[in-house]
mmCIF file of C-alpha atoms in Angstrom:
data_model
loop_
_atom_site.group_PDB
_atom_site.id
_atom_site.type_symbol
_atom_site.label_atom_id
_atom_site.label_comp_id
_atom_site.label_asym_id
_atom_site.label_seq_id
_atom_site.Cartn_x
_atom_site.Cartn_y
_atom_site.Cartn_z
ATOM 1 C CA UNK A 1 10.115 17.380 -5.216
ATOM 2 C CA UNK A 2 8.731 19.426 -8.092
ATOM 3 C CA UNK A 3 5.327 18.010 -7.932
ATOM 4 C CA UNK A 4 5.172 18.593 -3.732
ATOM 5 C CA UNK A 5 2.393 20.540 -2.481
ATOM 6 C CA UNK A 6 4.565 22.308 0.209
ATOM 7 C CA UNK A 7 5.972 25.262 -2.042
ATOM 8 C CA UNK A 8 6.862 27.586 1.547
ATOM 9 C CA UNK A 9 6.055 26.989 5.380
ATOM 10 C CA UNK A 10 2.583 28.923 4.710
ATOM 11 C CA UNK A 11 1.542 25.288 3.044
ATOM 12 C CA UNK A 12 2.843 23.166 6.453
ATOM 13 C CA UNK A 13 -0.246 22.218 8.651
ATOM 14 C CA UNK A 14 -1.520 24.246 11.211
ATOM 15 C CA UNK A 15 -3.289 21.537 13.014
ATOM 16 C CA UNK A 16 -1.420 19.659 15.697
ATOM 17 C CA UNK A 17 -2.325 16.401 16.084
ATOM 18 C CA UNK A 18 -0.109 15.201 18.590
ATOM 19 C CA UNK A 19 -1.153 15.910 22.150
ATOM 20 C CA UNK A 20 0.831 17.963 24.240
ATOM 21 C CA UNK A 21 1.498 17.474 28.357
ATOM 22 C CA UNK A 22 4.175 14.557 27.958
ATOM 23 C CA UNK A 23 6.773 13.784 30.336
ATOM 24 C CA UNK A 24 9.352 14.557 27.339
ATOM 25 C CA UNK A 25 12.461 16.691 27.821
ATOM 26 C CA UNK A 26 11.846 20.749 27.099
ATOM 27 C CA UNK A 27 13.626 21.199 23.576
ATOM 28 C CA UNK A 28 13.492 17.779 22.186
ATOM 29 C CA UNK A 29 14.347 17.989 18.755
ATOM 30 C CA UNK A 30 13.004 14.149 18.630
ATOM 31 C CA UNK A 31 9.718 15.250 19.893
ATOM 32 C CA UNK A 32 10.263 18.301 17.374
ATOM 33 C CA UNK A 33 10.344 16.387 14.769
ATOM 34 C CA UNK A 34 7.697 13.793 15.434
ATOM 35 C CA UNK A 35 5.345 16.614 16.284
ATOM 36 C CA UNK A 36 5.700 17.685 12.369
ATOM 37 C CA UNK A 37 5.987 14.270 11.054
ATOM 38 C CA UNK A 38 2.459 13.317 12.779
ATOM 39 C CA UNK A 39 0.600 16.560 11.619
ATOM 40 C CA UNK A 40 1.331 15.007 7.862
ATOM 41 C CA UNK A 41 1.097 11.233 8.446
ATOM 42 C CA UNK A 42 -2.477 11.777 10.422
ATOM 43 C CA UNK A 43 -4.320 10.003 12.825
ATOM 44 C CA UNK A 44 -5.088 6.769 10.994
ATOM 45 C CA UNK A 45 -1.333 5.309 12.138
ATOM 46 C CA UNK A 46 -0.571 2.622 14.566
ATOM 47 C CA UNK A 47 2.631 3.552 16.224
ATOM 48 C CA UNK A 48 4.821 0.737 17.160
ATOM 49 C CA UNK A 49 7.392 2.017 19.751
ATOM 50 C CA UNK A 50 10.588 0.783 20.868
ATOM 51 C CA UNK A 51 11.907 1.396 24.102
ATOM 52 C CA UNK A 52 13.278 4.620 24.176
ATOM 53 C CA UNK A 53 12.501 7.954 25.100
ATOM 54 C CA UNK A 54 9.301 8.262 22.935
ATOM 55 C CA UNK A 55 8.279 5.502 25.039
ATOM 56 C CA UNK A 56 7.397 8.076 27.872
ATOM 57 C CA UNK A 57 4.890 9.782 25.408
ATOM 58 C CA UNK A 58 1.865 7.036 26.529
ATOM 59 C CA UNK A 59 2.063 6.635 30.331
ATOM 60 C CA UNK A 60 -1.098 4.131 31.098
ATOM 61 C CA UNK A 61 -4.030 4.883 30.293
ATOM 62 C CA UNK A 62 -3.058 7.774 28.746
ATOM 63 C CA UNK A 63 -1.570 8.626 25.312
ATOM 64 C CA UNK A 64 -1.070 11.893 22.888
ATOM 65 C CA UNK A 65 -1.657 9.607 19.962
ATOM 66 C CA UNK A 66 -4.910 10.280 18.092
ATOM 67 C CA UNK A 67 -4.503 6.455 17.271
ATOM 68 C CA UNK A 68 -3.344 3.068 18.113
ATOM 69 C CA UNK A 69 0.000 2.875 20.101
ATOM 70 C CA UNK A 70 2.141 -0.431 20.673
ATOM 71 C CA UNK A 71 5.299 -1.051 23.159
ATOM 72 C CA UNK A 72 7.915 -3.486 22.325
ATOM 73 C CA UNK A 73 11.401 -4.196 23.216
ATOM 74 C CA UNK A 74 14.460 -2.508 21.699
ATOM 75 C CA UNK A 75 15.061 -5.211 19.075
ATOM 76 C CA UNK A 76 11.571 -6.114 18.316
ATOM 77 C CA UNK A 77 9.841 -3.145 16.716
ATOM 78 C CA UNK A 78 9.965 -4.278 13.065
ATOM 79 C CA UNK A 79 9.134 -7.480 13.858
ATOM 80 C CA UNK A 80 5.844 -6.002 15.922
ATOM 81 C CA UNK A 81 5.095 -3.997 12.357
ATOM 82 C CA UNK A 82 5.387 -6.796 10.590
ATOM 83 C CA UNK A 83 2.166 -8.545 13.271
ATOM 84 C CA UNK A 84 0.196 -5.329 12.876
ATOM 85 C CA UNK A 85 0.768 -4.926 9.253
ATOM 86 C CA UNK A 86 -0.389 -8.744 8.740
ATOM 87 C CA UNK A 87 -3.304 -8.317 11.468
ATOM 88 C CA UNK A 88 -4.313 -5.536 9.265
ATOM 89 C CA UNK A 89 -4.355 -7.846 5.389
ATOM 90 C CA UNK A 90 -6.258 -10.515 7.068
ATOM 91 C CA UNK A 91 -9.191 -7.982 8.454
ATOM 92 C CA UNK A 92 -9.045 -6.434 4.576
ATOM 93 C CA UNK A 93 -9.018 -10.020 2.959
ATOM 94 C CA UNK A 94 -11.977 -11.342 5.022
ATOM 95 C CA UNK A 95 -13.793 -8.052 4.007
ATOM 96 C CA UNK A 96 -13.918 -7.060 8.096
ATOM 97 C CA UNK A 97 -12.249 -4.191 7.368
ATOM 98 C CA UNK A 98 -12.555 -1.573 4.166
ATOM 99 C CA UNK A 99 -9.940 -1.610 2.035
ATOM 100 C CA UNK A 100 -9.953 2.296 2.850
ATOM 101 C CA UNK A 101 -10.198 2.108 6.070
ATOM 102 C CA UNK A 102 -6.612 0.664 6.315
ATOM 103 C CA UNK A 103 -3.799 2.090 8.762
ATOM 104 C CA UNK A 104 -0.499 3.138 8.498
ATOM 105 C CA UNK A 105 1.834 1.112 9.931
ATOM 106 C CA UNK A 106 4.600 2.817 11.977
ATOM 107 C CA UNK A 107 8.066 1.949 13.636
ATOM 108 C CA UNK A 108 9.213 4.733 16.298
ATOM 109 C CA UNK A 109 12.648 4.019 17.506
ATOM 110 C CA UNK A 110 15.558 6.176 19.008
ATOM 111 C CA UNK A 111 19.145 5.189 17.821
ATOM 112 C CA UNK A 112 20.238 2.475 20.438
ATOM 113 C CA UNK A 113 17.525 0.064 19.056
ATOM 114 C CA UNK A 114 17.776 1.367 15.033
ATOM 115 C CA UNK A 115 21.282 1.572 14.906
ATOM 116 C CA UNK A 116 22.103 -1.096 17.303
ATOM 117 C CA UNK A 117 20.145 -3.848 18.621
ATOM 118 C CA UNK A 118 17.278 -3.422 16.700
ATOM 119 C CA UNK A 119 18.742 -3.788 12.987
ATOM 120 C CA UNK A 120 19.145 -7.420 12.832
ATOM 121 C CA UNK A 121 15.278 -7.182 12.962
ATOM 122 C CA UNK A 122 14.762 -4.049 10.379
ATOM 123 C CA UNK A 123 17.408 -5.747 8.135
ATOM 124 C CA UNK A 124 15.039 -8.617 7.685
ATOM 125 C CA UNK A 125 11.724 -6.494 7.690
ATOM 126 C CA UNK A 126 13.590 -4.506 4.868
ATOM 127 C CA UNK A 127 14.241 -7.714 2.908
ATOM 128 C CA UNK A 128 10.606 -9.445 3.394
ATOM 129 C CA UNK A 129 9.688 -5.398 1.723
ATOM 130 C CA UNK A 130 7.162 -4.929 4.638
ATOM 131 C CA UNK A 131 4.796 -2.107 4.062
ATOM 132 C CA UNK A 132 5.803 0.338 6.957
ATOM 133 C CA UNK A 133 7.615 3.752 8.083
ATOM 134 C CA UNK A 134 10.559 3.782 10.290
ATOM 135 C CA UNK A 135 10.920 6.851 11.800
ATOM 136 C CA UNK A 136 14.423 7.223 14.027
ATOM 137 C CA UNK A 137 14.881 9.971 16.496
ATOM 138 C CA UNK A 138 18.828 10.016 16.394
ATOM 139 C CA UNK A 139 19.788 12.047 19.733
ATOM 140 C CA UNK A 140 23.324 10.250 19.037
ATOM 141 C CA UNK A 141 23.146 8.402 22.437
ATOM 142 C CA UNK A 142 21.224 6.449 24.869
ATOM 143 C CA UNK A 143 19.028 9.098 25.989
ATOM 144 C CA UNK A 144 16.232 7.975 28.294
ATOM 145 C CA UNK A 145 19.401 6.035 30.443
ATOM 146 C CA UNK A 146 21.707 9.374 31.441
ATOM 147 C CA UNK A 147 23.219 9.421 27.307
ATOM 148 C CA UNK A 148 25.294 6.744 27.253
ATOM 149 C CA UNK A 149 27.171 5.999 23.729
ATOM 150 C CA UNK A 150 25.577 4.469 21.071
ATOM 151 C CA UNK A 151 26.067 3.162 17.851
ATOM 152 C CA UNK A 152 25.204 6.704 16.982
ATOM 153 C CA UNK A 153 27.381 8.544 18.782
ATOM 154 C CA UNK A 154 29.652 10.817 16.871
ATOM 155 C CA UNK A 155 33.518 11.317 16.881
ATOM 156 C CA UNK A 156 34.863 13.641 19.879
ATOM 157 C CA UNK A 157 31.545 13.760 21.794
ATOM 158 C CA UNK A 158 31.843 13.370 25.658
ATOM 159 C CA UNK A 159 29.179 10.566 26.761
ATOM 160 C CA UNK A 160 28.138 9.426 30.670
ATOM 161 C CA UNK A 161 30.402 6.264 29.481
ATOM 162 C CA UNK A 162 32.997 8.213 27.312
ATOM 163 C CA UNK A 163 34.572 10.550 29.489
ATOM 164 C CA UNK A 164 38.068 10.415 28.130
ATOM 165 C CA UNK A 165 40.271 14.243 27.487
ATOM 166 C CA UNK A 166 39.376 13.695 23.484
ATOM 167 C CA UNK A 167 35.749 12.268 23.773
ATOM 168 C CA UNK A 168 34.345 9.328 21.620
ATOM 169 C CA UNK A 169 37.376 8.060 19.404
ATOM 170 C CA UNK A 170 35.101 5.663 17.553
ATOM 171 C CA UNK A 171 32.807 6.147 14.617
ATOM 172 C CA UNK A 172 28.742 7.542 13.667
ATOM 173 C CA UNK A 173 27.656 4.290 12.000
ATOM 174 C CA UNK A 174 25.939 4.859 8.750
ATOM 175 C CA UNK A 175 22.826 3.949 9.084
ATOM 176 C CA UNK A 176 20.990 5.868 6.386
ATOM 177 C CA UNK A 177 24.067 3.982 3.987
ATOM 178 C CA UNK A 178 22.898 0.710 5.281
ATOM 179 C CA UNK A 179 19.465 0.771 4.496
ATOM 180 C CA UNK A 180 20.475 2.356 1.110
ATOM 181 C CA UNK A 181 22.625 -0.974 0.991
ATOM 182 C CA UNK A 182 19.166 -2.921 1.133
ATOM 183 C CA UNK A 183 17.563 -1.604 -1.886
ATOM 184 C CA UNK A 184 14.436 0.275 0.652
ATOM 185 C CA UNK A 185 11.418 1.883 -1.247
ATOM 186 C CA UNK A 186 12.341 4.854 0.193
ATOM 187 C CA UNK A 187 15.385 6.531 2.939
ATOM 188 C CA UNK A 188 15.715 10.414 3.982
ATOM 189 C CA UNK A 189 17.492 12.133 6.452
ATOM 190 C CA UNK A 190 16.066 14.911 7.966
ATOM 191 C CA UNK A 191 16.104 17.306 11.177
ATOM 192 C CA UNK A 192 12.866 19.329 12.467
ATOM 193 C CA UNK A 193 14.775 22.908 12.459
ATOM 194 C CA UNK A 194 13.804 22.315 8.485
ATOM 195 C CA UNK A 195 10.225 21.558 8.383
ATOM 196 C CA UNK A 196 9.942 22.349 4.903
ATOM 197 C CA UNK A 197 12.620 19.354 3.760
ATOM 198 C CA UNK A 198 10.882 17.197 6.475
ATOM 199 C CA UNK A 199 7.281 17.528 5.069
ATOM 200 C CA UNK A 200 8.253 17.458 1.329
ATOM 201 C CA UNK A 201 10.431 13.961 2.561
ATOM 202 C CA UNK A 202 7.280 12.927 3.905
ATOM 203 C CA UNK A 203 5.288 13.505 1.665
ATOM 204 C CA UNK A 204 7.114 11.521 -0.787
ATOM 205 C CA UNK A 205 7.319 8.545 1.823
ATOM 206 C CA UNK A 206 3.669 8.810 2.266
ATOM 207 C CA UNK A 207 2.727 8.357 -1.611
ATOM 208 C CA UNK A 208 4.894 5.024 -1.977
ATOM 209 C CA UNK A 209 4.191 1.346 -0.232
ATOM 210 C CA UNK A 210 7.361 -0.853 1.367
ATOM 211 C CA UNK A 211 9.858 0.050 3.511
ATOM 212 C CA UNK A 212 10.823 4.029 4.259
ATOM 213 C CA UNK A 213 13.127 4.981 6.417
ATOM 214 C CA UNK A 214 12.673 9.212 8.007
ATOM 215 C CA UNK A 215 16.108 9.480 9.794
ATOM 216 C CA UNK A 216 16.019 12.443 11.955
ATOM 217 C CA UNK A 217 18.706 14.460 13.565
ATOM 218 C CA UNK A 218 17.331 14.916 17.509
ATOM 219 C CA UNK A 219 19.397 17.486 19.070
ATOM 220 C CA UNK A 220 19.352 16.962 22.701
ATOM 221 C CA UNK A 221 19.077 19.360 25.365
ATOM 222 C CA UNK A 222 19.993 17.272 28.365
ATOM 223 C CA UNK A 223 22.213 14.579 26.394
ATOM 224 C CA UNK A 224 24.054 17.095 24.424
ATOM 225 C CA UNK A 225 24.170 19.797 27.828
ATOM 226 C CA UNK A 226 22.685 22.777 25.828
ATOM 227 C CA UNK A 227 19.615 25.413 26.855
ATOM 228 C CA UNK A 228 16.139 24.046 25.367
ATOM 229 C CA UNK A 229 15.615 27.176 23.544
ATOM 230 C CA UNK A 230 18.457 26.443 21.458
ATOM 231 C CA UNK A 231 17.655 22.997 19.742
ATOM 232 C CA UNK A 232 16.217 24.906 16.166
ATOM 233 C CA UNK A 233 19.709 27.248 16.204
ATOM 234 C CA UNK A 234 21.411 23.828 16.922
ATOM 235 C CA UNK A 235 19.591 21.809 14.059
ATOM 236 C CA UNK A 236 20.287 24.396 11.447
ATOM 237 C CA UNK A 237 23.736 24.436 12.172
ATOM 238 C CA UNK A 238 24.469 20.498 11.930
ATOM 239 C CA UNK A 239 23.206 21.340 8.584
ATOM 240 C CA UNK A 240 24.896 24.334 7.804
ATOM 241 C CA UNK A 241 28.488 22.569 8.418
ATOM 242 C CA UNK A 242 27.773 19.877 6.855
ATOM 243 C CA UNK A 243 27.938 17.555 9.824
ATOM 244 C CA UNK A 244 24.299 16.215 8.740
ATOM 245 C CA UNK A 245 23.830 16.092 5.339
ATOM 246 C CA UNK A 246 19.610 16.564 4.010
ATOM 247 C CA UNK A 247 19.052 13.432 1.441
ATOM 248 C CA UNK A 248 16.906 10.718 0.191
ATOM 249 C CA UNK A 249 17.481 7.692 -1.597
ATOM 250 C CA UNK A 250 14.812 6.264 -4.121
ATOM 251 C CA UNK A 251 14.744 3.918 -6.819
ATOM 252 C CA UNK A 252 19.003 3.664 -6.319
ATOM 253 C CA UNK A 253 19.519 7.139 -6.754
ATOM 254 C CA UNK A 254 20.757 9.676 -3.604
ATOM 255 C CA UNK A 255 19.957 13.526 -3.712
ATOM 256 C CA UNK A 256 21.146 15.662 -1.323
ATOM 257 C CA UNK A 257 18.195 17.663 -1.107
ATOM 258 C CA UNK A 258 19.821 20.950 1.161
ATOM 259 C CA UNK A 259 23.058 20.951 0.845
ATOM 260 C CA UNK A 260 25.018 23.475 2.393
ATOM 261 C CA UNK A 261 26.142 26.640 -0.496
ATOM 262 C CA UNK A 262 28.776 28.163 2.014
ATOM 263 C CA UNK A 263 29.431 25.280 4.650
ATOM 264 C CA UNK A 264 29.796 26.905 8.072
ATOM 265 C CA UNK A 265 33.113 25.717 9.519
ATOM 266 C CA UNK A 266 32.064 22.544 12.479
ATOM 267 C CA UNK A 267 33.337 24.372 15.632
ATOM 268 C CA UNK A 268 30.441 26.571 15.266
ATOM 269 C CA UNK A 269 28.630 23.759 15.865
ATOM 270 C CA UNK A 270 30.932 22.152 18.464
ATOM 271 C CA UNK A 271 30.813 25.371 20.745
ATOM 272 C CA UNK A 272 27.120 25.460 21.331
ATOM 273 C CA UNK A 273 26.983 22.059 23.344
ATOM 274 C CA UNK A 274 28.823 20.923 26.349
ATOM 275 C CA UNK A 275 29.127 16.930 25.180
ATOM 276 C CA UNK A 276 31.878 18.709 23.356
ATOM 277 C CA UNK A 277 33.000 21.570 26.102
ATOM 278 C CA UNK A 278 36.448 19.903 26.384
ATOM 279 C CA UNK A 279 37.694 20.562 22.986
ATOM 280 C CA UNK A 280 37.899 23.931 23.791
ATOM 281 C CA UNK A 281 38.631 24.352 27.730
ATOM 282 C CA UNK A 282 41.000 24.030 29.766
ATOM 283 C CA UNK A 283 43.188 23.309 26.505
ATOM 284 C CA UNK A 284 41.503 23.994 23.437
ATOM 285 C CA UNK A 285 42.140 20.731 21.321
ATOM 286 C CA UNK A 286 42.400 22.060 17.562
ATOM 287 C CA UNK A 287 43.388 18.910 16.504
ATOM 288 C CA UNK A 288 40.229 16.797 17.336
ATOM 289 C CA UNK A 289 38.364 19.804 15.519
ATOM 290 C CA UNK A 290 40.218 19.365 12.480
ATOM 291 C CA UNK A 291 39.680 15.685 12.753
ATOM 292 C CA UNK A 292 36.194 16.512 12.742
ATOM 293 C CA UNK A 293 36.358 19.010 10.137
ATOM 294 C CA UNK A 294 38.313 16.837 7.713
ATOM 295 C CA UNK A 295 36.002 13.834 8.070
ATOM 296 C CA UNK A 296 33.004 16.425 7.098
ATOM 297 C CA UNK A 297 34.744 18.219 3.953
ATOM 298 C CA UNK A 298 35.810 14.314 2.936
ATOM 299 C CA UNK A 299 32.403 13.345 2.670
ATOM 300 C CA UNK A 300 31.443 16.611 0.744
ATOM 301 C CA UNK A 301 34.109 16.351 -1.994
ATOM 302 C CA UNK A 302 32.987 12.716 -2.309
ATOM 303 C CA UNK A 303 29.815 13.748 -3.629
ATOM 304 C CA UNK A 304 30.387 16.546 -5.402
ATOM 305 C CA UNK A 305 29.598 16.191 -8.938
#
């Protein structure tokens, strides 16, 4: 981080270089995110998308990307990486294509294909150390569909296929642990209410070859039942309490790169979205939000030094 050239949010790029006029939700903190991501990747990317909600961004023939943009199935993203990044070293070893003319080669998934049915697939991308970004936009359910759970979905929340009086009583899988598990070139969590983590985290993807995860909190205006102009307010606060913690993992070493000074307590963060309205009305439910509340300060203490 010391030797980033994004000191304040003066440094962040102006330009936008993802189009605007999609069908996407008003307040996406996916598309958020993305947006910033894109401005520092640039234009020479090929995007390889997994069905999701991203997948509405290119509607035939036309497409916000400034470059090349691929569909696949849920599972299949890495493995359609893994096609374009070969494609690409053939056209470089036959000399058809400069060696610096070369593209970066991009995964775009939500979390029902990265945490879920897609990470068979990334598991083995991550062990053949295939050069390419995996960017996740983790709204915590299946979005696009009317928010069903996912493998994402965190403790207590209220789903269109979870609507029991205490919520979800499973489990967020961790997926950011996982590919930590795999020995990646590079994992980072991230969320686009903090643009200045995100760019410095991509920034540091950018400058290294192999496998990089960006893992990025997507709050969800329609999924999570919140107002759109909320979804910054929303992001800062899953950071604030704690609930999602701002790291990267490189060379088997995790820093937490924002963590919270003066964590926020998580029902601040409960009360501002209606996925979690019934742990407070009729009957508020103060033992789900201790639940909650334990599980966070648990992780914390675990990594304190």
């Amino acid at each position: 981080m010391s030797e980033t050239r994004f000191h304040s949010v003066k440094d962040l790029p102006s330009a936008r270089l993802l189009g605007t006029g999609t069908p996407m939700c008003a307040g996406c903190g996916g598309l958020q995110a993305l947006h910033q991501i894109y401005n520092l990747l640039g234009g020479r990317s090929v995007f390889v998308n997994a069905a999701g909600c991203m997948t509405l961004l290119s509607v035939y023939p036309f497409t916000p990307f400034r470059g090349s943009w691929l569909y696949t199935a849920m599972a299949s993203a890495p493995a359609g990486a893994q096609g374009v990044r070969d494609a690409l070293d053939i056209l470089i070893a036959q000399g058809r294509m400069p060696p610096e003319e070369d593209l970066q080669v991009v995964a775009l998934t939500g979390d029902g294909s990265a945490y879920g049915m897609g990470l068979s697939a990334t598991s083995g991308a991550i062990e053949r150390e295939l050069d390419f970004l995996y960017i996740v936009y983790d709204n915590e359910g299946y979005g696009n569909t009317g928010q069903q759970t996912s493998p994402a979905t965190p403790h207590g929340a209220r789903t269109a296929t979870c609507r029991g009086p205490g919520g979800f009583a499973g489990e967020k899988k961790d997926l950011f642990a996982i590919w930590c598990a795999h020995k990646p070139a590079y994992a980072a969590t991230l969320v686009g209410a903090e643009p200045l983590d995100l760019a410095r985290k991509v920034e540091t993807a950018l400058s290294i070859k192999g496998p990089r995860l960006l893992l990025a909190l997507a709050p969800c205006p329609t999924g999570w039942d919140f107002d759109p102009r909320h979804t910054v307010e929303i992001g800062k606060l899953a950071v604030k309490t704690g609930l999602w913690p701002l790291k990267e993992y490189r060379e088997g070493r995790v820093v937490h790169t924002k963590p919270p000074m003066r964590r926020v307590p998580v029902e601040r963060y409960l009360e501002t979205q209606g996925r979690f309205r019934h742990l407070f009305e009729p009957t508020r439910r103060d033992d789900r939000i201790a639940e909650i509340q334990a599980r966070v300060d648990a992780y914390w203490e675990a990594v304190a030094p």
